[in-house]
Amino acid sequence: MTDDKILARIAALLRQAEGTDNAHEAEAFMAAAQRLATATSIDLAVARSHSDQRTKAQTPVQRTITIGDRGKRGLRTYVQLFVVIAHANDVKCDIASNSTFVYAYGFAEDIDASHALYASLVTQMVRASEAYITTGDHRPTPTITARINFQLAFGARIGKRLQEAREEAQREATKSRFRRPGTAIALRDKDIELKSFYRQTSAARGTWTASSATAGYSSSARRAGDRAGRRARLGNSQELSGA
């Protein structure tokens, strides 16, 4: 199956998630989309392991993912969201010191999936945080503090949900008799190849954290963000088709 057809299938799942008001159905479609992305990545890894000759398209790549404009507040929470999505899809990241962009390292299909999921979920995160701020439930916590805490919790919850779906897909792939042999070895070799590529390519120095000491903490905003992350759907299917 071609990459375009796979993206079309994922997009169909996202449209179903968008079209239901049932939170449980939306969760099921979201998990199915991540499992499909993981299963596709596994199939391609197995195919690469059986290939006598590797083309340039079958090796890891580095891409720059733009997060936002310099000086925009709250970019760290956007970066965190991309990073947790990337982690669930075998993509390593280096982050610009001002959080305006991310260097993504991985196989093309994994970066495509990560970027598409991010494009949908970042919109939901912003909308959900604005809706929370509008209620006034964050007071007397400053608005910027509440917004940052809300979005950090949203991203953390999304990361857990995608990771659970990924692990389920991997379990199914390694135990299913319908899978091609050598799945576990192919995944190990893929991980080794990606780590080697990252070490050779990355020039990152230091560490990055999503929150800063001056951001402040709000437990109520964190709880609200976590709830929103639980309810989030994978959104605009057009983002996937153009990934």
PDB file of C-alpha atoms in Angstrom:
ATOM      1  CA  MET A   1       0.000   0.000   0.000  1.00  0.00           C
ATOM      2  CA  THR A   2       1.362   3.414  -0.945  1.00  0.00           C
ATOM      3  CA  ASP A   3       2.006   6.186   1.571  1.00  0.00           C
ATOM      4  CA  ASP A   4      -0.840   8.229   0.051  1.00  0.00           C
ATOM      5  CA  LYS A   5      -3.311   5.396   0.590  1.00  0.00           C
ATOM      6  CA  ILE A   6      -2.158   4.931   4.169  1.00  0.00           C
ATOM      7  CA  LEU A   7      -2.564   8.641   4.883  1.00  0.00           C
ATOM      8  CA  ALA A   8      -6.015   8.480   3.313  1.00  0.00           C
ATOM      9  CA  ARG A   9      -6.993   5.663   5.661  1.00  0.00           C
ATOM     10  CA  ILE A  10      -5.722   7.588   8.669  1.00  0.00           C
ATOM     11  CA  ALA A  11      -7.578  10.679   7.453  1.00  0.00           C
ATOM     12  CA  ALA A  12     -10.788   8.645   7.268  1.00  0.00           C
ATOM     13  CA  LEU A  13     -10.358   7.645  10.911  1.00  0.00           C
ATOM     14  CA  LEU A  14      -9.835  11.280  11.854  1.00  0.00           C
ATOM     15  CA  ARG A  15     -13.002  12.324  10.034  1.00  0.00           C
ATOM     16  CA  GLN A  16     -14.896   9.725  12.032  1.00  0.00           C
ATOM     17  CA  ALA A  17     -13.403  11.069  15.248  1.00  0.00           C
ATOM     18  CA  GLU A  18     -14.399  14.597  14.257  1.00  0.00           C
ATOM     19  CA  GLY A  19     -17.908  13.519  13.320  1.00  0.00           C
ATOM     20  CA  THR A  20     -18.919  11.952  16.620  1.00  0.00           C
ATOM     21  CA  ASP A  21     -20.051  13.627  19.822  1.00  0.00           C
ATOM     22  CA  ASN A  22     -19.387  10.420  21.761  1.00  0.00           C
ATOM     23  CA  ALA A  23     -16.108  10.763  23.685  1.00  0.00           C
ATOM     24  CA  HIS A  24     -15.581   6.999  23.770  1.00  0.00           C
ATOM     25  CA  GLU A  25     -16.001   6.704  20.010  1.00  0.00           C
ATOM     26  CA  ALA A  26     -13.625   9.619  19.447  1.00  0.00           C
ATOM     27  CA  GLU A  27     -11.070   7.917  21.707  1.00  0.00           C
ATOM     28  CA  ALA A  28     -11.422   4.672  19.748  1.00  0.00           C
ATOM     29  CA  PHE A  29     -10.870   6.414  16.412  1.00  0.00           C
ATOM     30  CA  MET A  30      -7.890   8.339  17.811  1.00  0.00           C
ATOM     31  CA  ALA A  31      -6.264   5.158  19.072  1.00  0.00           C
ATOM     32  CA  ALA A  32      -6.976   3.423  15.768  1.00  0.00           C
ATOM     33  CA  ALA A  33      -5.241   6.221  13.859  1.00  0.00           C
ATOM     34  CA  GLN A  34      -2.100   5.913  16.001  1.00  0.00           C
ATOM     35  CA  ARG A  35      -2.136   2.109  15.763  1.00  0.00           C
ATOM     36  CA  LEU A  36      -2.352   2.345  11.977  1.00  0.00           C
ATOM     37  CA  ALA A  37       0.567   4.772  11.886  1.00  0.00           C
ATOM     38  CA  THR A  38       2.589   2.412  14.080  1.00  0.00           C
ATOM     39  CA  ALA A  39       1.648  -0.683  12.091  1.00  0.00           C
ATOM     40  CA  THR A  40       2.619   1.058   8.853  1.00  0.00           C
ATOM     41  CA  SER A  41       5.960   2.069  10.329  1.00  0.00           C
ATOM     42  CA  ILE A  42       6.572  -1.531  11.430  1.00  0.00           C
ATOM     43  CA  ASP A  43       5.706  -2.927   7.994  1.00  0.00           C
ATOM     44  CA  LEU A  44       8.130  -0.530   6.330  1.00  0.00           C
ATOM     45  CA  ALA A  45      10.857  -1.398   8.835  1.00  0.00           C
ATOM     46  CA  VAL A  46      10.424  -5.104   8.061  1.00  0.00           C
ATOM     47  CA  ALA A  47      10.453  -4.387   4.324  1.00  0.00           C
ATOM     48  CA  ARG A  48      13.679  -2.391   4.664  1.00  0.00           C
ATOM     49  CA  SER A  49      15.289  -5.242   6.589  1.00  0.00           C
ATOM     50  CA  HIS A  50      14.607  -7.595   3.670  1.00  0.00           C
ATOM     51  CA  SER A  51      15.865  -5.187   1.016  1.00  0.00           C
ATOM     52  CA  ASP A  52      19.229  -5.944  -0.575  1.00  0.00           C
ATOM     53  CA  GLN A  53      19.763  -2.325  -1.599  1.00  0.00           C
ATOM     54  CA  ARG A  54      18.600   0.746   0.326  1.00  0.00           C
ATOM     55  CA  THR A  55      17.546   3.887  -1.496  1.00  0.00           C
ATOM     56  CA  LYS A  56      17.936   7.368  -0.058  1.00  0.00           C
ATOM     57  CA  ALA A  57      14.182   7.410   0.629  1.00  0.00           C
ATOM     58  CA  GLN A  58      14.619   4.387   2.919  1.00  0.00           C
ATOM     59  CA  THR A  59      17.089   6.013   5.300  1.00  0.00           C
ATOM     60  CA  PRO A  60      16.521   8.419   8.208  1.00  0.00           C
ATOM     61  CA  VAL A  61      16.196  12.110   7.435  1.00  0.00           C
ATOM     62  CA  GLN A  62      16.303  15.412   9.278  1.00  0.00           C
ATOM     63  CA  ARG A  63      13.524  17.982   8.865  1.00  0.00           C
ATOM     64  CA  THR A  64      12.820  21.365  10.364  1.00  0.00           C
ATOM     65  CA  ILE A  65       9.344  21.739  11.876  1.00  0.00           C
ATOM     66  CA  THR A  66       8.281  25.350  12.429  1.00  0.00           C
ATOM     67  CA  ILE A  67       6.511  25.863  15.753  1.00  0.00           C
ATOM     68  CA  GLY A  68       5.900  29.619  15.867  1.00  0.00           C
ATOM     69  CA  ASP A  69       7.269  33.116  15.451  1.00  0.00           C
ATOM     70  CA  ARG A  70      10.024  34.527  17.609  1.00  0.00           C
ATOM     71  CA  GLY A  71       8.636  36.327  20.639  1.00  0.00           C
ATOM     72  CA  LYS A  72       5.295  34.499  20.737  1.00  0.00           C
ATOM     73  CA  ARG A  73       4.414  33.487  24.282  1.00  0.00           C
ATOM     74  CA  GLY A  74       3.818  29.883  25.245  1.00  0.00           C
ATOM     75  CA  LEU A  75       5.813  28.244  22.445  1.00  0.00           C
ATOM     76  CA  ARG A  76       7.355  25.814  24.929  1.00  0.00           C
ATOM     77  CA  THR A  77       3.991  24.107  25.378  1.00  0.00           C
ATOM     78  CA  TYR A  78       3.641  23.777  21.596  1.00  0.00           C
ATOM     79  CA  VAL A  79       7.082  22.218  21.416  1.00  0.00           C
ATOM     80  CA  GLN A  80       6.214  19.805  24.215  1.00  0.00           C
ATOM     81  CA  LEU A  81       3.131  18.678  22.304  1.00  0.00           C
ATOM     82  CA  PHE A  82       5.164  17.973  19.172  1.00  0.00           C
ATOM     83  CA  VAL A  83       7.845  16.152  21.170  1.00  0.00           C
ATOM     84  CA  VAL A  84       5.422  13.751  22.890  1.00  0.00           C
ATOM     85  CA  ILE A  85       3.732  12.997  19.556  1.00  0.00           C
ATOM     86  CA  ALA A  86       7.132  12.448  17.934  1.00  0.00           C
ATOM     87  CA  HIS A  87       8.221  10.141  20.749  1.00  0.00           C
ATOM     88  CA  ALA A  88       5.195   7.901  20.109  1.00  0.00           C
ATOM     89  CA  ASN A  89       6.220   7.676  16.452  1.00  0.00           C
ATOM     90  CA  ASP A  90       9.970   6.934  16.665  1.00  0.00           C
ATOM     91  CA  VAL A  91      11.109  10.487  15.937  1.00  0.00           C
ATOM     92  CA  LYS A  92      13.904  12.218  17.854  1.00  0.00           C
ATOM     93  CA  CYS A  93      13.925  15.977  18.326  1.00  0.00           C
ATOM     94  CA  ASP A  94      16.292  18.884  18.903  1.00  0.00           C
ATOM     95  CA  ILE A  95      14.656  22.125  19.991  1.00  0.00           C
ATOM     96  CA  ALA A  96      15.709  25.667  19.176  1.00  0.00           C
ATOM     97  CA  SER A  97      16.688  27.720  22.216  1.00  0.00           C
ATOM     98  CA  ASN A  98      13.771  30.088  21.573  1.00  0.00           C
ATOM     99  CA  SER A  99      11.344  27.204  20.838  1.00  0.00           C
ATOM    100  CA  THR A 100      10.472  28.569  17.396  1.00  0.00           C
ATOM    101  CA  PHE A 101      11.346  25.359  15.572  1.00  0.00           C
ATOM    102  CA  VAL A 102      12.243  21.715  16.070  1.00  0.00           C
ATOM    103  CA  TYR A 103      14.729  19.543  14.200  1.00  0.00           C
ATOM    104  CA  ALA A 104      13.010  16.182  13.680  1.00  0.00           C
ATOM    105  CA  TYR A 105      15.113  13.081  13.026  1.00  0.00           C
ATOM    106  CA  GLY A 106      13.504   9.887  11.792  1.00  0.00           C
ATOM    107  CA  PHE A 107      12.174   7.928   8.855  1.00  0.00           C
ATOM    108  CA  ALA A 108       9.984   9.940   6.492  1.00  0.00           C
ATOM    109  CA  GLU A 109       6.760   8.086   7.263  1.00  0.00           C
ATOM    110  CA  ASP A 110       7.203   8.636  11.003  1.00  0.00           C
ATOM    111  CA  ILE A 111       7.886  12.357  10.664  1.00  0.00           C
ATOM    112  CA  ASP A 112       4.876  12.688   8.333  1.00  0.00           C
ATOM    113  CA  ALA A 113       2.611  11.040  10.905  1.00  0.00           C
ATOM    114  CA  SER A 114       4.015  13.132  13.754  1.00  0.00           C
ATOM    115  CA  HIS A 115       3.612  16.414  11.897  1.00  0.00           C
ATOM    116  CA  ALA A 116       0.065  15.568  10.840  1.00  0.00           C
ATOM    117  CA  LEU A 117      -1.005  14.637  14.356  1.00  0.00           C
ATOM    118  CA  TYR A 118       0.595  17.785  15.735  1.00  0.00           C
ATOM    119  CA  ALA A 119      -1.146  20.034  13.201  1.00  0.00           C
ATOM    120  CA  SER A 120      -4.500  18.727  14.371  1.00  0.00           C
ATOM    121  CA  LEU A 121      -3.861  18.528  18.090  1.00  0.00           C
ATOM    122  CA  VAL A 122      -2.173  21.897  18.549  1.00  0.00           C
ATOM    123  CA  THR A 123      -5.316  23.590  17.254  1.00  0.00           C
ATOM    124  CA  GLN A 124      -7.428  21.638  19.719  1.00  0.00           C
ATOM    125  CA  MET A 125      -5.039  22.470  22.551  1.00  0.00           C
ATOM    126  CA  VAL A 126      -5.232  26.203  21.878  1.00  0.00           C
ATOM    127  CA  ARG A 127      -9.008  26.180  21.520  1.00  0.00           C
ATOM    128  CA  ALA A 128      -9.486  24.136  24.683  1.00  0.00           C
ATOM    129  CA  SER A 129      -7.195  26.384  26.713  1.00  0.00           C
ATOM    130  CA  GLU A 130      -8.958  29.517  25.495  1.00  0.00           C
ATOM    131  CA  ALA A 131     -12.320  27.999  26.389  1.00  0.00           C
ATOM    132  CA  TYR A 132     -11.000  27.251  29.879  1.00  0.00           C
ATOM    133  CA  ILE A 133      -9.657  30.781  30.319  1.00  0.00           C
ATOM    134  CA  THR A 134     -12.973  32.229  29.159  1.00  0.00           C
ATOM    135  CA  THR A 135     -14.826  30.453  31.987  1.00  0.00           C
ATOM    136  CA  GLY A 136     -12.767  32.367  34.552  1.00  0.00           C
ATOM    137  CA  ASP A 137     -12.228  29.188  36.587  1.00  0.00           C
ATOM    138  CA  HIS A 138      -8.489  29.879  36.669  1.00  0.00           C
ATOM    139  CA  ARG A 139      -8.814  33.013  38.811  1.00  0.00           C
ATOM    140  CA  PRO A 140      -7.023  34.293  40.840  1.00  0.00           C
ATOM    141  CA  THR A 141      -4.167  32.565  38.968  1.00  0.00           C
ATOM    142  CA  PRO A 142      -2.713  34.876  36.278  1.00  0.00           C
ATOM    143  CA  THR A 143      -4.019  34.068  32.804  1.00  0.00           C
ATOM    144  CA  ILE A 144      -0.618  33.265  31.276  1.00  0.00           C
ATOM    145  CA  THR A 145       0.228  30.922  34.155  1.00  0.00           C
ATOM    146  CA  ALA A 146      -3.099  29.117  33.824  1.00  0.00           C
ATOM    147  CA  ARG A 147      -2.774  28.819  30.051  1.00  0.00           C
ATOM    148  CA  ILE A 148       0.737  27.360  30.224  1.00  0.00           C
ATOM    149  CA  ASN A 149      -0.216  24.855  32.919  1.00  0.00           C
ATOM    150  CA  PHE A 150      -3.346  23.834  31.015  1.00  0.00           C
ATOM    151  CA  GLN A 151      -1.406  23.229  27.806  1.00  0.00           C
ATOM    152  CA  LEU A 152       1.399  21.347  29.536  1.00  0.00           C
ATOM    153  CA  ALA A 153      -1.117  18.939  31.070  1.00  0.00           C
ATOM    154  CA  PHE A 154      -2.955  18.614  27.753  1.00  0.00           C
ATOM    155  CA  GLY A 155       0.266  17.636  25.982  1.00  0.00           C
ATOM    156  CA  ALA A 156       1.272  15.173  28.675  1.00  0.00           C
ATOM    157  CA  ARG A 157      -2.083  13.399  28.447  1.00  0.00           C
ATOM    158  CA  ILE A 158      -1.934  13.235  24.655  1.00  0.00           C
ATOM    159  CA  GLY A 159       1.524  11.694  24.909  1.00  0.00           C
ATOM    160  CA  LYS A 160       0.236   8.958  27.215  1.00  0.00           C
ATOM    161  CA  ARG A 161      -2.708   8.175  24.955  1.00  0.00           C
ATOM    162  CA  LEU A 162      -0.593   7.903  21.824  1.00  0.00           C
ATOM    163  CA  GLN A 163       2.041   5.832  23.610  1.00  0.00           C
ATOM    164  CA  GLU A 164      -0.601   3.354  24.779  1.00  0.00           C
ATOM    165  CA  ALA A 165      -1.919   2.989  21.226  1.00  0.00           C
ATOM    166  CA  ARG A 166       1.627   2.553  19.905  1.00  0.00           C
ATOM    167  CA  GLU A 167       2.459  -0.170  22.426  1.00  0.00           C
ATOM    168  CA  GLU A 168      -0.742  -2.031  21.595  1.00  0.00           C
ATOM    169  CA  ALA A 169       0.120  -1.970  17.890  1.00  0.00           C
ATOM    170  CA  GLN A 170       3.628  -3.221  18.586  1.00  0.00           C
ATOM    171  CA  ARG A 171       2.325  -6.100  20.702  1.00  0.00           C
ATOM    172  CA  GLU A 172      -0.040  -7.104  17.940  1.00  0.00           C
ATOM    173  CA  ALA A 173       2.719  -6.916  15.340  1.00  0.00           C
ATOM    174  CA  THR A 174       5.221  -9.060  17.237  1.00  0.00           C
ATOM    175  CA  LYS A 175       2.790 -11.817  18.214  1.00  0.00           C
ATOM    176  CA  SER A 176       0.608 -12.043  15.108  1.00  0.00           C
ATOM    177  CA  ARG A 177       1.295 -15.026  12.879  1.00  0.00           C
ATOM    178  CA  PHE A 178       0.111 -12.959   9.910  1.00  0.00           C
ATOM    179  CA  ARG A 179       3.056 -10.581  10.230  1.00  0.00           C
ATOM    180  CA  ARG A 180       6.187 -11.163   8.236  1.00  0.00           C
ATOM    181  CA  PRO A 181       8.976 -12.903  10.161  1.00  0.00           C
ATOM    182  CA  GLY A 182      11.721 -10.882  11.760  1.00  0.00           C
ATOM    183  CA  THR A 183       9.525  -8.073  13.097  1.00  0.00           C
ATOM    184  CA  ALA A 184      11.296  -7.790  16.449  1.00  0.00           C
ATOM    185  CA  ILE A 185      14.722  -7.806  14.776  1.00  0.00           C
ATOM    186  CA  ALA A 186      13.618  -5.208  12.219  1.00  0.00           C
ATOM    187  CA  LEU A 187      12.387  -2.902  14.980  1.00  0.00           C
ATOM    188  CA  ARG A 188      15.640  -3.308  16.881  1.00  0.00           C
ATOM    189  CA  ASP A 189      17.685  -2.566  13.756  1.00  0.00           C
ATOM    190  CA  LYS A 190      15.501   0.461  13.011  1.00  0.00           C
ATOM    191  CA  ASP A 191      16.093   1.816  16.503  1.00  0.00           C
ATOM    192  CA  ILE A 192      19.856   1.281  16.179  1.00  0.00           C
ATOM    193  CA  GLU A 193      19.943   2.970  12.767  1.00  0.00           C
ATOM    194  CA  LEU A 194      17.968   5.966  13.990  1.00  0.00           C
ATOM    195  CA  LYS A 195      20.139   6.422  17.085  1.00  0.00           C
ATOM    196  CA  SER A 196      23.273   6.210  14.950  1.00  0.00           C
ATOM    197  CA  PHE A 197      21.889   8.760  12.486  1.00  0.00           C
ATOM    198  CA  TYR A 198      20.948  11.090  15.320  1.00  0.00           C
ATOM    199  CA  ARG A 199      24.403  10.901  16.911  1.00  0.00           C
ATOM    200  CA  GLN A 200      26.073  11.623  13.586  1.00  0.00           C
ATOM    201  CA  THR A 201      23.714  14.431  12.552  1.00  0.00           C
ATOM    202  CA  SER A 202      22.657  16.266  15.683  1.00  0.00           C
ATOM    203  CA  ALA A 203      24.692  19.195  16.939  1.00  0.00           C
ATOM    204  CA  ALA A 204      22.466  19.807  19.962  1.00  0.00           C
ATOM    205  CA  ARG A 205      23.989  20.984  23.211  1.00  0.00           C
ATOM    206  CA  GLY A 206      22.440  21.172  26.652  1.00  0.00           C
ATOM    207  CA  THR A 207      18.956  20.164  27.745  1.00  0.00           C
ATOM    208  CA  TRP A 208      15.468  21.515  27.143  1.00  0.00           C
ATOM    209  CA  THR A 209      12.458  21.627  29.468  1.00  0.00           C
ATOM    210  CA  ALA A 210       8.874  22.500  28.654  1.00  0.00           C
ATOM    211  CA  SER A 211       8.315  24.702  31.714  1.00  0.00           C
ATOM    212  CA  SER A 212      10.488  27.383  33.270  1.00  0.00           C
ATOM    213  CA  ALA A 213      10.969  28.437  36.856  1.00  0.00           C
ATOM    214  CA  THR A 214       9.153  31.719  36.203  1.00  0.00           C
ATOM    215  CA  ALA A 215       6.081  30.101  34.653  1.00  0.00           C
ATOM    216  CA  GLY A 216       4.372  29.360  37.975  1.00  0.00           C
ATOM    217  CA  TYR A 217       2.142  26.405  38.821  1.00  0.00           C
ATOM    218  CA  SER A 218      -1.630  25.958  38.842  1.00  0.00           C
ATOM    219  CA  SER A 219      -3.084  22.605  39.923  1.00  0.00           C
ATOM    220  CA  SER A 220      -6.588  23.515  38.744  1.00  0.00           C
ATOM    221  CA  ALA A 221      -5.329  24.460  35.283  1.00  0.00           C
ATOM    222  CA  ARG A 222      -3.338  21.214  35.130  1.00  0.00           C
ATOM    223  CA  ARG A 223      -6.433  19.182  35.967  1.00  0.00           C
ATOM    224  CA  ALA A 224      -8.467  21.030  33.364  1.00  0.00           C
ATOM    225  CA  GLY A 225      -5.767  20.506  30.742  1.00  0.00           C
ATOM    226  CA  ASP A 226      -5.562  16.806  31.541  1.00  0.00           C
ATOM    227  CA  ARG A 227      -9.321  16.448  31.127  1.00  0.00           C
ATOM    228  CA  ALA A 228      -9.173  18.235  27.786  1.00  0.00           C
ATOM    229  CA  GLY A 229      -6.331  15.960  26.686  1.00  0.00           C
ATOM    230  CA  ARG A 230      -8.455  12.923  27.520  1.00  0.00           C
ATOM    231  CA  ARG A 231     -11.308  14.250  25.383  1.00  0.00           C
ATOM    232  CA  ALA A 232      -9.188  15.477  22.460  1.00  0.00           C
ATOM    233  CA  ARG A 233      -9.885  14.145  18.998  1.00  0.00           C
ATOM    234  CA  LEU A 234      -7.492  13.931  16.125  1.00  0.00           C
ATOM    235  CA  GLY A 235      -8.709  16.817  14.075  1.00  0.00           C
ATOM    236  CA  ASN A 236      -8.447  18.273  10.621  1.00  0.00           C
ATOM    237  CA  SER A 237      -7.998  15.434   8.140  1.00  0.00           C
ATOM    238  CA  GLN A 238      -6.783  17.906   5.508  1.00  0.00           C
ATOM    239  CA  GLU A 239      -3.584  18.314   7.500  1.00  0.00           C
ATOM    240  CA  LEU A 240      -2.862  14.631   7.041  1.00  0.00           C
ATOM    241  CA  SER A 241      -3.445  14.625   3.309  1.00  0.00           C
ATOM    242  CA  GLY A 242      -0.979  17.460   2.940  1.00  0.00           C
ATOM    243  CA  ALA A 243       1.653  16.161   5.341  1.00  0.00           C
TER     244      ALA A 243
END
